[in-house]
GROMACS .gro file of C-alpha atoms in nm:
model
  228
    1UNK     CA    1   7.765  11.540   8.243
    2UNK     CA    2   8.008  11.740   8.517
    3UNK     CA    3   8.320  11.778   8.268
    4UNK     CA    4   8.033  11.913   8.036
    5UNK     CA    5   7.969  12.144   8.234
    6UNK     CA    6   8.299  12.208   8.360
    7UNK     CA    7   8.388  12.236   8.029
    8UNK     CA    8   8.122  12.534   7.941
    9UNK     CA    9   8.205  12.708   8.290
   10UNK     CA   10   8.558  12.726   8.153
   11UNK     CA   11   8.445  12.836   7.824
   12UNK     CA   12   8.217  13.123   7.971
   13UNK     CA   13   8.540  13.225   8.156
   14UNK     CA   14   8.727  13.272   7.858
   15UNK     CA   15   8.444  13.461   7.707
   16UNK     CA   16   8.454  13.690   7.987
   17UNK     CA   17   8.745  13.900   8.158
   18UNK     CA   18   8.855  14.100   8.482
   19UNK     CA   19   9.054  14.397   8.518
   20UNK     CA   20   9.330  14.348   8.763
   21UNK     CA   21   9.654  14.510   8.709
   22UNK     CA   22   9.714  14.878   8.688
   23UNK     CA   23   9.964  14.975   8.435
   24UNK     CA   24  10.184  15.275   8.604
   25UNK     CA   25  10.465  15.473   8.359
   26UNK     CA   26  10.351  15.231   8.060
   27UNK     CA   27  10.446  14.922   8.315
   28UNK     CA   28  10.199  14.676   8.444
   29UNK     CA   29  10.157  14.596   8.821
   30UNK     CA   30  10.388  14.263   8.816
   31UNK     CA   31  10.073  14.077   9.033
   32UNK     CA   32   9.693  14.118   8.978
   33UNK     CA   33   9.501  14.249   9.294
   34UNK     CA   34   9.811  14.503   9.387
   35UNK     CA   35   9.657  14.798   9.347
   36UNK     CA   36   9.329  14.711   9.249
   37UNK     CA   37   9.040  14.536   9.452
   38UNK     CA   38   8.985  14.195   9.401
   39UNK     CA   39   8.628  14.146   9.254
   40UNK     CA   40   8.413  13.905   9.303
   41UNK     CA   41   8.482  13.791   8.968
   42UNK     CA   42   8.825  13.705   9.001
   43UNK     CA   43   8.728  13.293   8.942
   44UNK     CA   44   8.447  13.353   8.683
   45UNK     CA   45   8.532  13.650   8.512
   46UNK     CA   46   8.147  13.707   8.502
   47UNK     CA   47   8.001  14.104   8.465
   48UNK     CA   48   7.773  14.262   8.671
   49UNK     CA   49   7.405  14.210   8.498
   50UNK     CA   50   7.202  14.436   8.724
   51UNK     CA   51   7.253  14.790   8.730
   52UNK     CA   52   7.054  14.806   9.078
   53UNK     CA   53   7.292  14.609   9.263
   54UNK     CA   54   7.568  14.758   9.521
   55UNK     CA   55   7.833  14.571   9.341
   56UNK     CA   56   7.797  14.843   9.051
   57UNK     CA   57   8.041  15.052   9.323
   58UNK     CA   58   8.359  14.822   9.278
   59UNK     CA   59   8.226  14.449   9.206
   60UNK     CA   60   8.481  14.401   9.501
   61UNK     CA   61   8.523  14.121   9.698
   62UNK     CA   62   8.768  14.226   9.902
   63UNK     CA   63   8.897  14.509  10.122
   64UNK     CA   64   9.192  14.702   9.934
   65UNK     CA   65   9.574  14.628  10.021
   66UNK     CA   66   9.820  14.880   9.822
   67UNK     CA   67   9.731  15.222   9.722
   68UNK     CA   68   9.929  15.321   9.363
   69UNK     CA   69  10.071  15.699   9.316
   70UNK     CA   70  10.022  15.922   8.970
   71UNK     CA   71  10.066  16.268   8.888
   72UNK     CA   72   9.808  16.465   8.752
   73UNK     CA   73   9.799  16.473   8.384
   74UNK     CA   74   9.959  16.138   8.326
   75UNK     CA   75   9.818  15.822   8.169
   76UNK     CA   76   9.638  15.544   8.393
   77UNK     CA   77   9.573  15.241   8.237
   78UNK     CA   78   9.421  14.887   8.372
   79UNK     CA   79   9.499  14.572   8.189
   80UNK     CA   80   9.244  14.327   8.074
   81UNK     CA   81   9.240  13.971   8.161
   82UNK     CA   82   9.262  13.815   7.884
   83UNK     CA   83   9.120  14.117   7.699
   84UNK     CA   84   8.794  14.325   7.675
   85UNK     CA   85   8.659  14.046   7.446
   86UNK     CA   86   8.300  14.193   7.400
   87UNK     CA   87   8.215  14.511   7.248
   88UNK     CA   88   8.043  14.814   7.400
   89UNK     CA   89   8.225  15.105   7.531
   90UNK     CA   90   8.480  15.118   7.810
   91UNK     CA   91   8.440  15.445   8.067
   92UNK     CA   92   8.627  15.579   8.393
   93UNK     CA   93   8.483  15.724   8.711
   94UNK     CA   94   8.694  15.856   9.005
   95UNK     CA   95   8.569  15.928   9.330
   96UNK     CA   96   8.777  16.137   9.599
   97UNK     CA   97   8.864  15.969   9.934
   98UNK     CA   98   8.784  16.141  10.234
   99UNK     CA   99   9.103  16.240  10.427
  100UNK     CA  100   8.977  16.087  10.718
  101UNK     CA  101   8.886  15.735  10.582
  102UNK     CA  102   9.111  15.453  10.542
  103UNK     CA  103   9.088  15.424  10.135
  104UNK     CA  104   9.132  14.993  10.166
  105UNK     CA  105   8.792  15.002  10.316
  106UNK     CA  106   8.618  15.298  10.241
  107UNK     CA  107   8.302  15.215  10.059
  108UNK     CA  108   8.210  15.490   9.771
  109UNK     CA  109   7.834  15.445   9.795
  110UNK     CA  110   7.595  15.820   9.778
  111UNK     CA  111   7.698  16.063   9.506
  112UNK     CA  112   8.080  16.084   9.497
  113UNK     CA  113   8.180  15.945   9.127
  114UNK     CA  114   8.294  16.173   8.859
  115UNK     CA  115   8.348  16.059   8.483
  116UNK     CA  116   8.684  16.115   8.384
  117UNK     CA  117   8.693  15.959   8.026
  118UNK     CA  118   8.447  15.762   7.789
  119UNK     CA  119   8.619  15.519   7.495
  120UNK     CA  120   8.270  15.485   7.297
  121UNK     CA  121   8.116  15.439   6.967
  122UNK     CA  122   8.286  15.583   6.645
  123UNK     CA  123   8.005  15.599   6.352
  124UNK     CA  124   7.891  15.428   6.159
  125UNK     CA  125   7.764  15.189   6.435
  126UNK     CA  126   7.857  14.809   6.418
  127UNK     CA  127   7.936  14.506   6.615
  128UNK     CA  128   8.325  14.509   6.533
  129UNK     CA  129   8.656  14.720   6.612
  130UNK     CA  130   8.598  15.010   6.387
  131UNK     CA  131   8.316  15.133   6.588
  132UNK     CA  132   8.416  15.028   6.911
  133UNK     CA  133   8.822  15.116   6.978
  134UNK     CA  134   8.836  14.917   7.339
  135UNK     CA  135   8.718  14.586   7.143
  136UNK     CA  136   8.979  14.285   7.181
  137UNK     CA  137   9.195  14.553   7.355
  138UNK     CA  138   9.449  14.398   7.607
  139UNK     CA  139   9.464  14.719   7.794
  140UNK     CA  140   9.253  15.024   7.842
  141UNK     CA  141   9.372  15.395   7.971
  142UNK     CA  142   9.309  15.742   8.015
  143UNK     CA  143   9.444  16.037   8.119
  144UNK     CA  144   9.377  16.165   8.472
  145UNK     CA  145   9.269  16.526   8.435
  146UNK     CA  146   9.566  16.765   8.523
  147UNK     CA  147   9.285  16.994   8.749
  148UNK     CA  148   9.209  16.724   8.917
  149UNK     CA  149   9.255  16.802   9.311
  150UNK     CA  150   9.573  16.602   9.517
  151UNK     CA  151   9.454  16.372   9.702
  152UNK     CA  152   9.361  15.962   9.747
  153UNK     CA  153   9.054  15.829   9.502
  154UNK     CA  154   8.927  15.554   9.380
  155UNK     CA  155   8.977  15.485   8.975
  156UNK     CA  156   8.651  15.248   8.882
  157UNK     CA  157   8.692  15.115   8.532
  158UNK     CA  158   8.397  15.025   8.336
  159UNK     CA  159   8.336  14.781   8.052
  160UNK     CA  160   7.980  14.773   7.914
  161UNK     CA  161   7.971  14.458   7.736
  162UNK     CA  162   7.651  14.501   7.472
  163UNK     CA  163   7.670  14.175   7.249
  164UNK     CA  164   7.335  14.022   7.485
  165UNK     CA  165   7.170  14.373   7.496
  166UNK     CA  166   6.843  14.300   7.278
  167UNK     CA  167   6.630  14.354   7.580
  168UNK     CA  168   6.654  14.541   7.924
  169UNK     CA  169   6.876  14.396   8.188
  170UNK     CA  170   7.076  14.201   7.891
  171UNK     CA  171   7.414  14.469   7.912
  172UNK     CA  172   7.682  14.292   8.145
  173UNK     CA  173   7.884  14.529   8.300
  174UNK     CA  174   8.239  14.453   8.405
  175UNK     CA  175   8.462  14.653   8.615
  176UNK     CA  176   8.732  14.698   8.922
  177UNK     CA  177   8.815  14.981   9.119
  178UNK     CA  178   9.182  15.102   9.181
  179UNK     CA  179   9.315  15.299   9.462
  180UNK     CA  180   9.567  15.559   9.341
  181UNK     CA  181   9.699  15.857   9.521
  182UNK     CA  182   9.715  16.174   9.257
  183UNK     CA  183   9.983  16.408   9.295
  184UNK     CA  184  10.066  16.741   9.172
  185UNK     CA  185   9.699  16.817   9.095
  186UNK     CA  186   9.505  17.119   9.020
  187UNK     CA  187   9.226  17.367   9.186
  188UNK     CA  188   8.933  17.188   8.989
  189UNK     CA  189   8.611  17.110   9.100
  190UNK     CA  190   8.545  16.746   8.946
  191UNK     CA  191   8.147  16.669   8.827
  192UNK     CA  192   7.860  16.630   8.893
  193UNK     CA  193   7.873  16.336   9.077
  194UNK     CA  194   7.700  16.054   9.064
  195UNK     CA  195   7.617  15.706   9.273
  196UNK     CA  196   7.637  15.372   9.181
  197UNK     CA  197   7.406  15.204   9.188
  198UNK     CA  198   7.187  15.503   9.080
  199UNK     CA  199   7.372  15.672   8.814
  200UNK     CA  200   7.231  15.430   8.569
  201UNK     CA  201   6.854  15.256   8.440
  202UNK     CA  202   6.826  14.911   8.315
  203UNK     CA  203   6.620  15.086   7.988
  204UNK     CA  204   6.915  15.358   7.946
  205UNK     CA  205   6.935  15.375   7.550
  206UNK     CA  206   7.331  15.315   7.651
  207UNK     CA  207   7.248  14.989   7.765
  208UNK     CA  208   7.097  14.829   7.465
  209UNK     CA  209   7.160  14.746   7.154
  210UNK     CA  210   6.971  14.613   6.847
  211UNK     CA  211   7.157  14.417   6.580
  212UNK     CA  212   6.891  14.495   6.341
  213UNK     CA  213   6.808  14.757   6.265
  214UNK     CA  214   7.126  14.905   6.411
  215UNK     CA  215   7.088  15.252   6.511
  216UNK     CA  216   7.242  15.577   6.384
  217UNK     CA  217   7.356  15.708   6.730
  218UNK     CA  218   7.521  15.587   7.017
  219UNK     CA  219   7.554  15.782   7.369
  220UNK     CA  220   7.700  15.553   7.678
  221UNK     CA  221   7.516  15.612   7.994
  222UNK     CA  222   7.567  15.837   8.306
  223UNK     CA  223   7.657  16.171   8.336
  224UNK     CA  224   7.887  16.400   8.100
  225UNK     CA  225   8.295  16.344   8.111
  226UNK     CA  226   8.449  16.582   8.351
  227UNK     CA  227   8.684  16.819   8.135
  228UNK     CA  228   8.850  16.931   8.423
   0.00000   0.00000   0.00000
């Protein structure tokens, strides 16, 4: 009975996945947890299930260590361990680090996350990897907006994993935070902002999904994607 259930821990492991590397100039970090925060998931590759709970902020279980540096208007990507192997869309929030915290152990909690890009549904809807472009990725980036002010912020990735959605408090969300410094950046005024936990509702229409019938639409949750 213990290396059967050993044997399904392992298996819900697979099932799952963590983001832990940030890939910089098209490279990967070389070790996970450089310049992201470990989460608490960094065993059990489990999501978050509640949308209510604190660790909807950075799932973290750990303070921070390294702090990355990109320019404004390049690409930022995270890399998924072993890849983003449920469907649902995949978004990015940043949140701007008060010059007089230490970012390893600021905590982002009120409203201070923006949305900074949303890889969602394409039409028609489905379960597979013509609706849903992040599916069975390996990786996942964006770009960070060029208006975007210098500075040190958090970069919280985002997977909303929607294959146990049928009912409320069924999406499993799984996610990191990274802690880059952006350089070169504009005179833009990033928003609106947002808190997490806050910024979404168990019964958002974003975090369900029905198999059958399968709907027509598809909106993520939480606010609107910051142009910039």
């Amino acid at each position: 009975m213990q290396l059967l259930n050993l044997l399904l821990l392992a298996g819900a492991a697979q099932a799952h996945y963590r983001f832990s590397k940030l890939i910089l100039n098209g490279e990967p970090e070389a070790a996970e947890w450089t310049s992201v925060r470990m989460t608490k998931n960094y065993q059990s590759n489990a999501g978050v299930t509640s949308v209510n709970s604190p660790d909807m902020r950075c799932y973290q279980a750990k303070a921070g260590t390294h702090t990355a540096t990109v320019a404004a208007g390049e690409v930022l990507g995270f890399v998924a361990n072993a890849a983003v192997t449920h469907f649902g869309p995949v978004q990015f929030y940043m949140a701007r680090v008060p010059d007089s915290a230490d970012i390893n152990t600021w905590d982002p909690a009120g409203n201070v996350w923006f949305k900074v890009a949303s890889i969602s549904a394409v039409p028609p809807l489905g379960s597979g990897e013509s609706t849903w472009p992040a599916y069975n990725k390996k990786s996942v980036e964006f770009t960070i907006p060029k208006s975007v002010p210098s500075g040190k912020y958090l970069v919280r990735v985002e997977s909303i994993a929607l294959h146990q959605a049928q009912s409320v408090g069924g999406a499993q969300i799984y996610l990191s935070c990274a802690q880059v410094e952006v350089t070169g950046g504009g005179a833009g005024t990033p928003g609106p902002l947002v808190a997490f936990p806050g910024a979404y509702q168990a019964s958002d229409p974003g975090l369900l999904w029905s198999y059958y019938p399968i709907a027509t639409s598809y909106t993520a949750p939480g606010p609107a994607v910051w142009q910039g």
